[in-house]
Short mmCIF file of C-alpha atoms and ligand atoms in Angstrom, two decimals:
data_model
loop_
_atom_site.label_atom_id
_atom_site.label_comp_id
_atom_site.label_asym_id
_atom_site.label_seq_id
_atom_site.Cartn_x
_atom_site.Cartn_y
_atom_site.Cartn_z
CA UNK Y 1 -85.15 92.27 -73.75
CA UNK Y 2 -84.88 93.10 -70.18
CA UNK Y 3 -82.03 90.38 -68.72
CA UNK Y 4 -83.29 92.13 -65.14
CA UNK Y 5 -86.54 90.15 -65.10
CA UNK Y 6 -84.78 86.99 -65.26
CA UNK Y 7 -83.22 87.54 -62.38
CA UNK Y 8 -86.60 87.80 -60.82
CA UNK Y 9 -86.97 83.91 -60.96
CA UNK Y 10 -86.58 81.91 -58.20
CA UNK Y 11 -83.53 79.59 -57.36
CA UNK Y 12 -84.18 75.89 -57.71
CA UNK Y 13 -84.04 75.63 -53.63
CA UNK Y 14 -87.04 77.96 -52.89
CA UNK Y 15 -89.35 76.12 -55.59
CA UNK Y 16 -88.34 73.16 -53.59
CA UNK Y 17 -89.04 75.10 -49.96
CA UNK Y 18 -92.58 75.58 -50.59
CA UNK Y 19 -95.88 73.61 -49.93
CA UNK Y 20 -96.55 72.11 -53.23
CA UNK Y 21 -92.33 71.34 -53.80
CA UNK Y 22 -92.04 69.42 -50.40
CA UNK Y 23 -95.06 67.45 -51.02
CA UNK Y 24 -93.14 66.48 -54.09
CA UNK Y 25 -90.29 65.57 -52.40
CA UNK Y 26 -91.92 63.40 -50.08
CA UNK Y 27 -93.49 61.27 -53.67
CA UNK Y 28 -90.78 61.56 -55.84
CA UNK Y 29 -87.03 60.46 -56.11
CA UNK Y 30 -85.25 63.78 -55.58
CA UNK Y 31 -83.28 63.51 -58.92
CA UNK Y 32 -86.59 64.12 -60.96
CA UNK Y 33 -87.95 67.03 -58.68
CA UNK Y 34 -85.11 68.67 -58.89
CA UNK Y 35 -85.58 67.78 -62.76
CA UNK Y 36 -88.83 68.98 -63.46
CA UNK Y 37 -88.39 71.96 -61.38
CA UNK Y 38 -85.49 73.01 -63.48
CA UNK Y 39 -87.54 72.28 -66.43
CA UNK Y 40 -90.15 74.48 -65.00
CA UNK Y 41 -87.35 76.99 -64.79
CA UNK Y 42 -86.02 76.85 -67.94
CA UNK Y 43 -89.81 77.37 -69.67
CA UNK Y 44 -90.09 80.34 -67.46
CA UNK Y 45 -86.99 82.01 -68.58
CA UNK Y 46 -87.84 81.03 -72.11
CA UNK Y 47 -91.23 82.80 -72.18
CA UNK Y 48 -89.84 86.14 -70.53
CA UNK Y 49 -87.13 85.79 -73.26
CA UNK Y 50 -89.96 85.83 -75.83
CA UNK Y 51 -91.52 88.68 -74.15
CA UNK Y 52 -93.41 87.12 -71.27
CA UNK Y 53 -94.98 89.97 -68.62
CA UNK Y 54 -94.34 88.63 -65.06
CA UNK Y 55 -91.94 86.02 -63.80
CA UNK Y 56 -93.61 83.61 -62.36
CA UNK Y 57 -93.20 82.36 -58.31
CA UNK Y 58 -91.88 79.86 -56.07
CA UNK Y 59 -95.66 78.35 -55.74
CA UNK Y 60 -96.07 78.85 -59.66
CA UNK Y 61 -93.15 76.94 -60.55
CA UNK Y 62 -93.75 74.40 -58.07
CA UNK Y 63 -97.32 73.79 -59.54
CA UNK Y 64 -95.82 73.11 -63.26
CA UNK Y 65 -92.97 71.16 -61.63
CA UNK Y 66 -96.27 69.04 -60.14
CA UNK Y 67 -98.16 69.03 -63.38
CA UNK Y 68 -94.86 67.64 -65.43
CA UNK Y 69 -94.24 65.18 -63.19
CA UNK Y 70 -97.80 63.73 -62.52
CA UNK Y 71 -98.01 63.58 -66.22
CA UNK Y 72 -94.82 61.66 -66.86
CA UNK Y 73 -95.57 59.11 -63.29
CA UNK Y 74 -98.79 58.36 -65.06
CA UNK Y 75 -98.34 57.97 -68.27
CA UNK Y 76 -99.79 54.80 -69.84
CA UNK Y 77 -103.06 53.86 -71.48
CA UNK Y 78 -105.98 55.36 -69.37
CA UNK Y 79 -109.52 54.27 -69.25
CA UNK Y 80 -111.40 56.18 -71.93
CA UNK Y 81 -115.46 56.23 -72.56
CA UNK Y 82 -116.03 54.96 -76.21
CA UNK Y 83 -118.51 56.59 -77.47
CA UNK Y 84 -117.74 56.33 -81.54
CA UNK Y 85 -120.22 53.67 -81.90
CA UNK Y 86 -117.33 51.90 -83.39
CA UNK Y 87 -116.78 48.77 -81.22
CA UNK Y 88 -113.50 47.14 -81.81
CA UNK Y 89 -111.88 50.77 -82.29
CA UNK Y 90 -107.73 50.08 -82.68
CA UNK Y 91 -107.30 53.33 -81.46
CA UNK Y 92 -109.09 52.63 -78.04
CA UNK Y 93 -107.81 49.36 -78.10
CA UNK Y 94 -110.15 47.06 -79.93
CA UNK Y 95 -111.58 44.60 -77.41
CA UNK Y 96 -113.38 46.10 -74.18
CA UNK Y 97 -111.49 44.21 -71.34
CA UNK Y 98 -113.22 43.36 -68.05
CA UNK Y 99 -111.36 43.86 -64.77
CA UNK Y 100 -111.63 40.27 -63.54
CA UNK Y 101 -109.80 39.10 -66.70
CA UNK Y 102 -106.54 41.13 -65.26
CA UNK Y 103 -104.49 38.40 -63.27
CA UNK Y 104 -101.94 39.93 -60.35
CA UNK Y 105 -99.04 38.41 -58.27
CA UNK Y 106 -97.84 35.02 -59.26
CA UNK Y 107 -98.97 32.51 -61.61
CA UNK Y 108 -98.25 29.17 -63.08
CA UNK Y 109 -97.83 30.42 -66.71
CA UNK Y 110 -94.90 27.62 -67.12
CA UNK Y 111 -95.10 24.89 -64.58
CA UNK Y 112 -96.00 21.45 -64.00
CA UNK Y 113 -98.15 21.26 -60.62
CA UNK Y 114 -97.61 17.87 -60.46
CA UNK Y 115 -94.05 17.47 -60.83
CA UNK Y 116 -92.84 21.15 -60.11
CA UNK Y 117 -90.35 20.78 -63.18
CA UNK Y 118 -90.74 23.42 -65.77
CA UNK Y 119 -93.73 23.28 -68.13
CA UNK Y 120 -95.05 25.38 -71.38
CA UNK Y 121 -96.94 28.14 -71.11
CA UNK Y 122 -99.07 26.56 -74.54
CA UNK Y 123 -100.68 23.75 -72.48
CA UNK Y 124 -103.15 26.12 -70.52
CA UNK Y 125 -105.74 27.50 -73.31
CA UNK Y 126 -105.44 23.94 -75.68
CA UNK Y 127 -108.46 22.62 -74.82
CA UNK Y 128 -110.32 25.57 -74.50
CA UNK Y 129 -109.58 26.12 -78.12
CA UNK Y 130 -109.38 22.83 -79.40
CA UNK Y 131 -113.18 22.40 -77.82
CA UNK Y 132 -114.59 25.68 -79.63
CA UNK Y 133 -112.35 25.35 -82.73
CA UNK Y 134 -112.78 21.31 -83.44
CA UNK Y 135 -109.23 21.56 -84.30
CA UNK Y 136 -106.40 18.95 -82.69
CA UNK Y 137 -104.20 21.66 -81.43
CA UNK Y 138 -103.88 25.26 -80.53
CA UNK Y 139 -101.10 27.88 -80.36
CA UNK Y 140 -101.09 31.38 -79.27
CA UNK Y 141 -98.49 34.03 -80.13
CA UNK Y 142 -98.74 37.75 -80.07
CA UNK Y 143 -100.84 39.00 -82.42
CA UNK Y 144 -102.48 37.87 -85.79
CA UNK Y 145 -99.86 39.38 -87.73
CA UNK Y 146 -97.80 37.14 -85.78
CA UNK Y 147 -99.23 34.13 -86.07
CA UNK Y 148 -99.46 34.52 -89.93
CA UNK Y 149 -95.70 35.41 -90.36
CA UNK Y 150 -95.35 32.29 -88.09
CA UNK Y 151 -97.34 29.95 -90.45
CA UNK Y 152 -95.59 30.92 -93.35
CA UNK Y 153 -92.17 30.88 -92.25
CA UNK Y 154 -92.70 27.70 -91.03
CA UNK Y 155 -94.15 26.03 -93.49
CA UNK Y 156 -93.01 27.42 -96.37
CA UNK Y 157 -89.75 29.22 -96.05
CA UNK Y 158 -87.77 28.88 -98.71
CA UNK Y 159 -90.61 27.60 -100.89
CA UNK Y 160 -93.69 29.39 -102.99
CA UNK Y 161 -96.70 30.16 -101.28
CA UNK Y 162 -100.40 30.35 -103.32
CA UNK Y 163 -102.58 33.02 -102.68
CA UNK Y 164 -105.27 34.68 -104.68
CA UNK Y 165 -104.43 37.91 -106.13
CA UNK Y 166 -107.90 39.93 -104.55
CA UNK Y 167 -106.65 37.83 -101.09
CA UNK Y 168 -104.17 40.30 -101.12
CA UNK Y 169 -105.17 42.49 -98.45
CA UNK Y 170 -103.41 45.37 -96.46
CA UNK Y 171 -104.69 45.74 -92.80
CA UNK Y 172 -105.11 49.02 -90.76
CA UNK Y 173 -101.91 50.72 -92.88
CA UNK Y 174 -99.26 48.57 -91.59
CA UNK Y 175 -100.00 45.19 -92.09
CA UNK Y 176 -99.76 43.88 -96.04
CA UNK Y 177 -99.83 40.35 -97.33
CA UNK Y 178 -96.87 40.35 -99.46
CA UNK Y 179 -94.87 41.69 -96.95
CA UNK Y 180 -95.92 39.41 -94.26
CA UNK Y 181 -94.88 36.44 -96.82
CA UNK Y 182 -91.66 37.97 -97.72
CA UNK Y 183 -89.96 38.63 -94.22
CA UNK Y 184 -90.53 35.16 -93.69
CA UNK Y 185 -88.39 33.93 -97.03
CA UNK Y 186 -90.97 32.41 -98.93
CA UNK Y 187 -91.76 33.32 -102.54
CA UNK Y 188 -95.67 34.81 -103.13
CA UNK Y 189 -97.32 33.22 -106.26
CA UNK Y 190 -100.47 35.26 -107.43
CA UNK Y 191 -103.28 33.52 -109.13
CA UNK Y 192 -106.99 34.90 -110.56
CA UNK Y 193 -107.25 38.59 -111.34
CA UNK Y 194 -108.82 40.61 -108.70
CA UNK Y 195 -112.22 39.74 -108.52
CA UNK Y 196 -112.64 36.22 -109.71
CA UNK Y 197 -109.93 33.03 -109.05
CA UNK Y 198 -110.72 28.97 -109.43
CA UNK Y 199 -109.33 26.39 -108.18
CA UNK Y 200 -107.61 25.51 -111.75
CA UNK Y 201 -105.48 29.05 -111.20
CA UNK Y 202 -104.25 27.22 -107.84
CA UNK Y 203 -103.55 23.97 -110.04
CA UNK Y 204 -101.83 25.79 -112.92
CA UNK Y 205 -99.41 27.37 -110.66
CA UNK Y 206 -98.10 25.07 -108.53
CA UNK Y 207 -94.31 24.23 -109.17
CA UNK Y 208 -92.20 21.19 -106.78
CA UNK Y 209 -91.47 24.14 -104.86
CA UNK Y 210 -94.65 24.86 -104.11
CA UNK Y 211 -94.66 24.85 -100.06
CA UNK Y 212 -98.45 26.23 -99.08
CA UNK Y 213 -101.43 27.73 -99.86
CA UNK Y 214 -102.73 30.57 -97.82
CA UNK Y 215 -105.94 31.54 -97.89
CA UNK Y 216 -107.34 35.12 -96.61
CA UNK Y 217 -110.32 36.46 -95.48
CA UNK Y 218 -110.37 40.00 -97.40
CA UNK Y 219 -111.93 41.37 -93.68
CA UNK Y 220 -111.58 45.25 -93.91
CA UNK Y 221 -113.38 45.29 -97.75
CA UNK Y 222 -116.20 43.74 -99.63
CA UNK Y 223 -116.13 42.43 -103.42
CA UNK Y 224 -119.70 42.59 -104.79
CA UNK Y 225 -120.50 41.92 -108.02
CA UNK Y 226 -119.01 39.25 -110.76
CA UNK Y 227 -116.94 37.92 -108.13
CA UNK Y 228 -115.78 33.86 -107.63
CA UNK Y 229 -113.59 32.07 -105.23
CA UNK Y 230 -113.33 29.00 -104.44
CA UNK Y 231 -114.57 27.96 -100.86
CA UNK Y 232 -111.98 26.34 -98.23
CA UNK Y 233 -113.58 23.09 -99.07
CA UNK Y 234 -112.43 23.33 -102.77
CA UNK Y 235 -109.22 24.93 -101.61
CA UNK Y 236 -108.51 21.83 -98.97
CA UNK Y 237 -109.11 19.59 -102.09
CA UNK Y 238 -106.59 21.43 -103.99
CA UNK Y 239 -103.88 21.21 -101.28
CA UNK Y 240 -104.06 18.19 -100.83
CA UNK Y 241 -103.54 17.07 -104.43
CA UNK Y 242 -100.41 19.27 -104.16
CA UNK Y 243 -99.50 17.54 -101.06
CA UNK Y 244 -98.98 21.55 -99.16
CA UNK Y 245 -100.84 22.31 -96.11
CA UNK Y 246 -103.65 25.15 -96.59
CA UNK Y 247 -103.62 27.74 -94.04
CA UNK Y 248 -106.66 30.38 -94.04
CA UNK Y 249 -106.18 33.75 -91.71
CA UNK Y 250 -109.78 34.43 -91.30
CA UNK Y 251 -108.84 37.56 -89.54
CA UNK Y 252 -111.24 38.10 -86.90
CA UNK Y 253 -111.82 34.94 -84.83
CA UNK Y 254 -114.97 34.91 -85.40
CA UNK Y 255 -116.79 31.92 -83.29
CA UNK Y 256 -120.49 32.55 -83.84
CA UNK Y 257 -122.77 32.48 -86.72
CA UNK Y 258 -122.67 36.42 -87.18
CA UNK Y 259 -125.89 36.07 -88.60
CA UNK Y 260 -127.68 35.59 -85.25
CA UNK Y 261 -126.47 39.29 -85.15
CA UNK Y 262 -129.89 41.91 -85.61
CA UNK Y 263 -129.44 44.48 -87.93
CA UNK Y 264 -126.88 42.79 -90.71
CA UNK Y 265 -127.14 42.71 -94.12
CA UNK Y 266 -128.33 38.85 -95.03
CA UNK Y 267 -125.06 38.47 -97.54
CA UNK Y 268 -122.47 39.80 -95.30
CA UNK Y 269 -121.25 37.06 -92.32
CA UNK Y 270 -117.53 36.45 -90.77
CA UNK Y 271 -115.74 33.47 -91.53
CA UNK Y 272 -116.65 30.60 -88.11
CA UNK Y 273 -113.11 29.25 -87.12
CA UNK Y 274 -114.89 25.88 -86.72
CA UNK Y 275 -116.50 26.11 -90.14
CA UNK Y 276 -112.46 26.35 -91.81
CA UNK Y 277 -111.82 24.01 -89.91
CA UNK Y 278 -114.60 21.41 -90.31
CA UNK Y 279 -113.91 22.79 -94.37
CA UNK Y 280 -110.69 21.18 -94.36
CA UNK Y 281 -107.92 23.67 -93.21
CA UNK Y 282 -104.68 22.59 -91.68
CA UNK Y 283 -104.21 25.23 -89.89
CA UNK Y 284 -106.85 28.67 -89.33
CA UNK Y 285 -105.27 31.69 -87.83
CA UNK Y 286 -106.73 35.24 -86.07
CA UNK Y 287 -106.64 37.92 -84.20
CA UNK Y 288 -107.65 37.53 -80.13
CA UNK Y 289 -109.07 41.33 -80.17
CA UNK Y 290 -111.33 41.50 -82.72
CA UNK Y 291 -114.62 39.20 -82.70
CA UNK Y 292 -113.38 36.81 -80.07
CA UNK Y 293 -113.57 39.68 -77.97
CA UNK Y 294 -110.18 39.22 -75.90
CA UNK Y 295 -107.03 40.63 -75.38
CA UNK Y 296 -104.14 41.32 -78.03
CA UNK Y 297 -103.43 37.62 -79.23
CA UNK Y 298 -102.67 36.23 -82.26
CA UNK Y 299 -104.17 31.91 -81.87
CA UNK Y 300 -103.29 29.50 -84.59
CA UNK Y 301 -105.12 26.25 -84.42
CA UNK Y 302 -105.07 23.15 -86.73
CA UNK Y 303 -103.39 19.88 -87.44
CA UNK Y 304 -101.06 18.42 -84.25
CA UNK Y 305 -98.11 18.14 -86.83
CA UNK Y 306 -98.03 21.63 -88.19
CA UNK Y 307 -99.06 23.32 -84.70
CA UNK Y 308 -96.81 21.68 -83.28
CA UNK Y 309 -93.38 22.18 -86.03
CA UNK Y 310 -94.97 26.25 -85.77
CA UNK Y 311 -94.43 25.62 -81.61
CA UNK Y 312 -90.99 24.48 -82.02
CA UNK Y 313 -89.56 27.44 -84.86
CA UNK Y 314 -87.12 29.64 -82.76
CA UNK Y 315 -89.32 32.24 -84.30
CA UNK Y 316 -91.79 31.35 -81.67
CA UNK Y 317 -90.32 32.08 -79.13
CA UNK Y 318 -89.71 35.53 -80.25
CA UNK Y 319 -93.60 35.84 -80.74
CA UNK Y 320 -94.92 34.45 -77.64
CA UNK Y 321 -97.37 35.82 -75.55
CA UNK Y 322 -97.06 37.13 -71.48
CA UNK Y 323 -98.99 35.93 -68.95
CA UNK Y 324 -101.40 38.75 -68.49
CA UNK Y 325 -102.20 38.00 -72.09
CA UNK Y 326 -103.08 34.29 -71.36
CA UNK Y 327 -104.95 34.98 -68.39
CA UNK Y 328 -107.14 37.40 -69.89
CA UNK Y 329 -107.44 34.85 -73.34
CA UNK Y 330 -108.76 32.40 -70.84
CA UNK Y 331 -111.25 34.10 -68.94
CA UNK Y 332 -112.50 35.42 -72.60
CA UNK Y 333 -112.63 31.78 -73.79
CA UNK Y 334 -114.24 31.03 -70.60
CA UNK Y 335 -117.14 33.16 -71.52
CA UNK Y 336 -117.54 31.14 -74.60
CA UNK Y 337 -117.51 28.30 -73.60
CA UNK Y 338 -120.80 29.29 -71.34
CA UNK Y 339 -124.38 30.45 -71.64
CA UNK Y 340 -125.62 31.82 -68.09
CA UNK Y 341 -124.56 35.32 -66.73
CA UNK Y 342 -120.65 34.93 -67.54
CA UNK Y 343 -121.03 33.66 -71.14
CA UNK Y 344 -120.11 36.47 -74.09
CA UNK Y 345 -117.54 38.49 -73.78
CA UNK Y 346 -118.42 42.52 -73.45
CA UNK Y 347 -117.18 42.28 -77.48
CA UNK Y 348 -119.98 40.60 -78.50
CA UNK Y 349 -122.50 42.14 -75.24
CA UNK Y 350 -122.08 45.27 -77.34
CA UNK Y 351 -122.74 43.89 -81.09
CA UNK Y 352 -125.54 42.27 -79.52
CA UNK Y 353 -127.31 44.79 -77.63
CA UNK Y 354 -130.93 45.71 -78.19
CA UNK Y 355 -131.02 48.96 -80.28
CA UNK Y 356 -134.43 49.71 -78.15
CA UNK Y 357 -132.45 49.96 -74.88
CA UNK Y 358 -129.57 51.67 -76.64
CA UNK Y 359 -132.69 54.58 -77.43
CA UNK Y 360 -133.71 54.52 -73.29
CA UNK Y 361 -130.74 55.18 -72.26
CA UNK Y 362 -129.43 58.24 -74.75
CA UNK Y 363 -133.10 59.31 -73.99
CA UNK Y 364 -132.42 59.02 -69.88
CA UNK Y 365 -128.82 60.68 -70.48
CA UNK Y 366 -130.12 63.51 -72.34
CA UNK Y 367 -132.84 64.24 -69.92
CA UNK Y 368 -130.57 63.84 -66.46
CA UNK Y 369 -128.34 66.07 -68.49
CA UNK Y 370 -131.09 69.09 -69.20
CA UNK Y 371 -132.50 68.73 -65.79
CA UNK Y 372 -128.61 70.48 -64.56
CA UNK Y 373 -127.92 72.55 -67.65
CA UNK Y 374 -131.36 73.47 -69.34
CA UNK Y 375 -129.56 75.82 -71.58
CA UNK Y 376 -127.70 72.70 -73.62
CA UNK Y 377 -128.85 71.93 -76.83
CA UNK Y 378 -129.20 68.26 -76.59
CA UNK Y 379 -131.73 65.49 -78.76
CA UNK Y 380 -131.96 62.05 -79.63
CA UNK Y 381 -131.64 60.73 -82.87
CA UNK Y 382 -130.95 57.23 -84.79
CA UNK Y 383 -127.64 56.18 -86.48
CA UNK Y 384 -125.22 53.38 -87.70
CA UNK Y 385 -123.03 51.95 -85.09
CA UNK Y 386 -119.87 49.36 -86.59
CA UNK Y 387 -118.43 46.14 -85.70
CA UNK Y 388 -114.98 47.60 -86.36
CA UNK Y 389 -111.38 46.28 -87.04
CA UNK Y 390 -112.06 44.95 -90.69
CA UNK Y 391 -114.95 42.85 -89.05
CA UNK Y 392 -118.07 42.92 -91.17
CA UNK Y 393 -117.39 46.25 -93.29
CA UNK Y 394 -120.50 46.79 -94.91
CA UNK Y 395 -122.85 46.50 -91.59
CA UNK Y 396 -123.99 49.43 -89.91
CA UNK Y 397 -125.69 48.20 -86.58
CA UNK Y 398 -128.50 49.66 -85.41
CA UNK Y 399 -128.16 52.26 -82.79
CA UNK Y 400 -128.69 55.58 -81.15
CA UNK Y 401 -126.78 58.50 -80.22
CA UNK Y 402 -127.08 61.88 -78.35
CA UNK Y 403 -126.25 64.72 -80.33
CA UNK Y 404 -124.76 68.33 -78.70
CA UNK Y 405 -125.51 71.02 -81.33
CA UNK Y 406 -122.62 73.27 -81.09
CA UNK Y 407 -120.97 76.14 -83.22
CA UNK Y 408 -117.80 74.91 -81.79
CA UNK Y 409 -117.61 70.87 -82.30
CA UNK Y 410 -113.96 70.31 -82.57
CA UNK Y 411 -113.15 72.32 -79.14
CA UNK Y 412 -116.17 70.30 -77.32
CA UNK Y 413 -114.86 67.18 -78.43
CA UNK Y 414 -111.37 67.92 -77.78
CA UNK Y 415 -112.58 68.84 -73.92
CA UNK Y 416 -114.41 65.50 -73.85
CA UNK Y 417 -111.44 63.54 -74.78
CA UNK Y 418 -108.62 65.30 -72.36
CA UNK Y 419 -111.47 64.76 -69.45
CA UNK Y 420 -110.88 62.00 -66.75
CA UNK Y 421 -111.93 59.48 -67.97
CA UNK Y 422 -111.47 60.77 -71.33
CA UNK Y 423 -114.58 60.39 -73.17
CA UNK Y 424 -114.20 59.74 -77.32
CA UNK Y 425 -116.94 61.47 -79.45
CA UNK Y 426 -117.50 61.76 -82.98
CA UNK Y 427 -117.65 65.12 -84.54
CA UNK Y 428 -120.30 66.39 -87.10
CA UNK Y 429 -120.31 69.59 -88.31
CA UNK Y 430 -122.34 71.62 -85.76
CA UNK Y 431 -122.91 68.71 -83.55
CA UNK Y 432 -121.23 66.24 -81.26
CA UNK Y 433 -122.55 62.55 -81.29
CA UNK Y 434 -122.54 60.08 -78.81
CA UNK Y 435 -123.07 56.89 -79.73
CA UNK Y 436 -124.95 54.45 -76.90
CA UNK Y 437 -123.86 51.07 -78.27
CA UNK Y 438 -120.17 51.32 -77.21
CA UNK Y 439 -120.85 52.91 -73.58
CA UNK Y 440 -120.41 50.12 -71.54
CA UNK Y 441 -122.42 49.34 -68.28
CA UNK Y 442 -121.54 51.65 -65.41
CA UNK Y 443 -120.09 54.33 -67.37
CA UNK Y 444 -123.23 56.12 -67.98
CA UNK Y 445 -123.11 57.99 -64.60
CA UNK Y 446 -119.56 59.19 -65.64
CA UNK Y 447 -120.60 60.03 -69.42
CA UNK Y 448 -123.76 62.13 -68.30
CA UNK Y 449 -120.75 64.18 -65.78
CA UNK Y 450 -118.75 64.69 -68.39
CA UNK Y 451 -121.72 66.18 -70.97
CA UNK Y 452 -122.51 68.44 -67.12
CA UNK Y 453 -118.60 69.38 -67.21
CA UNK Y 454 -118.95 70.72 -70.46
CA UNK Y 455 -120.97 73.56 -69.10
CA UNK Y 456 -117.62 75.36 -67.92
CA UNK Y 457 -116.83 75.03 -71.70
CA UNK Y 458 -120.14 77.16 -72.25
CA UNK Y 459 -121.36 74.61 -74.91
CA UNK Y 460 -124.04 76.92 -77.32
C1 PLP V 501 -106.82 42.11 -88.52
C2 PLP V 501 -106.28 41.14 -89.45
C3 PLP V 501 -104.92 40.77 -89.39
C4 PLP V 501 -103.98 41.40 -88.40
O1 PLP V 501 -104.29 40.98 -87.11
P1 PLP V 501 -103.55 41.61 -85.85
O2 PLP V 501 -104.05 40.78 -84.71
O3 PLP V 501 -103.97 43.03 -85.78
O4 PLP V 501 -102.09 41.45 -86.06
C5 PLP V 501 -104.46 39.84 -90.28
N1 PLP V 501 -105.28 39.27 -91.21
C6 PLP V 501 -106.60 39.60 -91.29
C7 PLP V 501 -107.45 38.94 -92.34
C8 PLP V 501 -107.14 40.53 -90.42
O5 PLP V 501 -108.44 40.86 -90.49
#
């Protein structure tokens, strides 16, 4: 090791002296120039260590300084392309959110208008939900997760909650049903065996300390076969006998007949939130990004007295939601509530859209593609899009995707991902797909760039 050659490196000053360091210093706080430039340094004198060549200069080191701290300045979720055919992907963030559901500056998130005095920030999306639910009240918290752990603690803490052994469901890794029922100090009862529970099991087991009945959608799996369960109806009946409240997480949020849905098998369909209700439960809880197409939410509606005892736990207020959450919950309830241009969330745009169209436009992509880089192995072929997020596991959705036929899949699809926007693929072995039916409107220009960017990458 020659110690020489570090001595070659630049002090912290000159780095700072040239073009690219002042430009710096006139956008950043000097602290974290002088920071990353240092940092810069220190990877320099690290690689000739290891038996680097040249040291880099001043301009050099100024140029990683820049690249380290644009990074860090802009770090944060970025807009990326989805184009997994999976629509309510948790890695790109389940629900597609419009710009004009983002609220800035001020708002009156907790205010009365008519009497200026403080007000509660639960009172703006009640009758939103209360009109598309049928339910008497409404409550939103963070996330569905959330707003079970909030049911449960505070109904039942303390006491033994009911809930069908193949109900028993763990969700995306993290989120199990036992556990959920345990941080909140309640005892789990099992009843049935896996596949088949009645309502006598839910009879049999109930003790004086019995404090609820939860029911819950199994969303991410599907039991075929010698299955039985009893309905909420059945379950309502039960509960009431016991004299316990029944609360049923139906997991997605579901508020239309998913049925009316082309392309789904005839026995598969989401629990309606207004159906559990209208069945008889106290209280129905879910998730505001899955089905209902909206931002991260967790919404509870049901009976006044139970909403309202859940509103008042201290717990609550530990789960409650931020106004850029509310405002964007509104504007997607909005679109339920309506039927002309506005109505539908993009959630449900997407599960509904034609798989025809979805064919035009990876046909119209692939050829606007060719015409710049004739050399790119590119064709059109049918697949199986997905709802996503638990929602409707079995169904594979219609669709269509362009396919890049590549020796190298994995380093293509990296490049599309780390492009601006990012754009996520799915891999095949000796291919690339990209799936129309979770491309949103107006990203088609950018998708086609990003396939034309790809010819730096010499795709063959
Ligand atoms: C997704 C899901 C949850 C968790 O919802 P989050 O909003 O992700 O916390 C809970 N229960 C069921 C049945 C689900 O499908």
């Amino acid at each position: 090791m020659d110690a020489n050659r570090l001595q070659h490196l630049p002090p912290v000053n000159e780095v700072l002296g040239t073009p690219a360091g002042r430009e710096l210093l006139g956008r950043f706080r000097r602290e974290f120039v002088v920071r990353a430039v240092r940092e810069a340094l220190q990877e320099a004198r690290e690689a000739l260590l290891a038996g680097g060549e040249a040291a880099p200069g001043p301009d050099e080191l100024a140029a990683a300084a820049q690249a380290r701290l644009s990074a860090i300045a802009g770090s944060g979720p970025r807009r990326v392309i989805n184009a997994t055919g999976v629509i309510l992907h948790t890695g790109l963030g389940r629900a597609p959110m419009p710009a004009g559901w983002v609220r800035t500056g001020y708002c009156d998130v907790e205010i009365d208008r008519a009497t200026g005095e403080r007000g509660s920030r639960q009172d703006h999306l009640r009758e939103p939900l209360r009109w598309l639910s049928g339910a008497e009240d409404a409550l939103v918290v963070n996330n569905n997760a959330a707003a079970t752990l909030l049911a449960v603690d505070t109904l039942a803490r303390g006491g033994e909650v009911i809930v069908a052994r193949g109900q028993l469901v763990e969700i995306g890794g993290s989120f199990r049903m036992p556990d959920v029922i345990e941080a909140s100090g309640a005892r789990l009862v099992e009843v049935g065996t896996t596949n088949k529970v009645r309502a006598q099991d839910y009879l049999r087991a109930a003790t004086e300390r019995t404090a609820l009945i939860l029911q819950v959608h199994p969303s991410n799996f599907r039991l075929v076969g010698f299955t039985e369960a009893p309905d909420t109806g059945e379950l309502a009946q039960v509960a009431e006998e016991l004299r316990v409240p029944l609360v049923y997480d139906v997991g997605s949020g579901c508020l239309f007949d998913t049925q009316s849905i082309a392309g789904l098998e005839a026995e598969e369909r989401e629990p309606v939130v207004a159906e559990a209700v209208e069945a008889g439960a106290d209280v129905v809880c879910f998730s505001g990004d899955k089905l209902l197409g909206g931002p991260q939410a967790g919404i509870l509606v049901g009976k006044r007295g139970y909403i309202g005892a859940m509103a008042r736990s201290p717990l609550a207020r530990a789960l409650r939601v931020d106004k850029m959450v509310l405002g964007a919950l509104g504007h997607c309830l909005e679109a339920h509530l309506r039927c002309d241009e506005g109505g539908q969330p993009p959630a449900e745009r997407l599960l509904r859209r034609d798989a025809e169209r979805l064919r035009e436009r990876a046909e119209a992509l692939c050829a606007k593609v060719r015409a710049a880089l004739p050399e790119a192995r590119l064709s059109v072929e049918p697949g199986l899009a997905a709802p996503g997020s638990g929602s409707l596991p079995a169904t594979g959705l219609p669709s269509w995707r362009v396919a890049l036929s590549t020796d190298r899949p994995e380093a293509v699809a990296r490049a599309l991902r780390e492009g601006e926007p990012g754009v996520f693929p799915l891999v095949r072995e000796g291919a690339v797909l990209l799936d129309m039916r979770t491309v949103l409107d107006g990203e088609w220009e950018e998708l086609a760039q990003a396939l034309m960017n790809l010819a730096r990458l010499r795709p063959g």
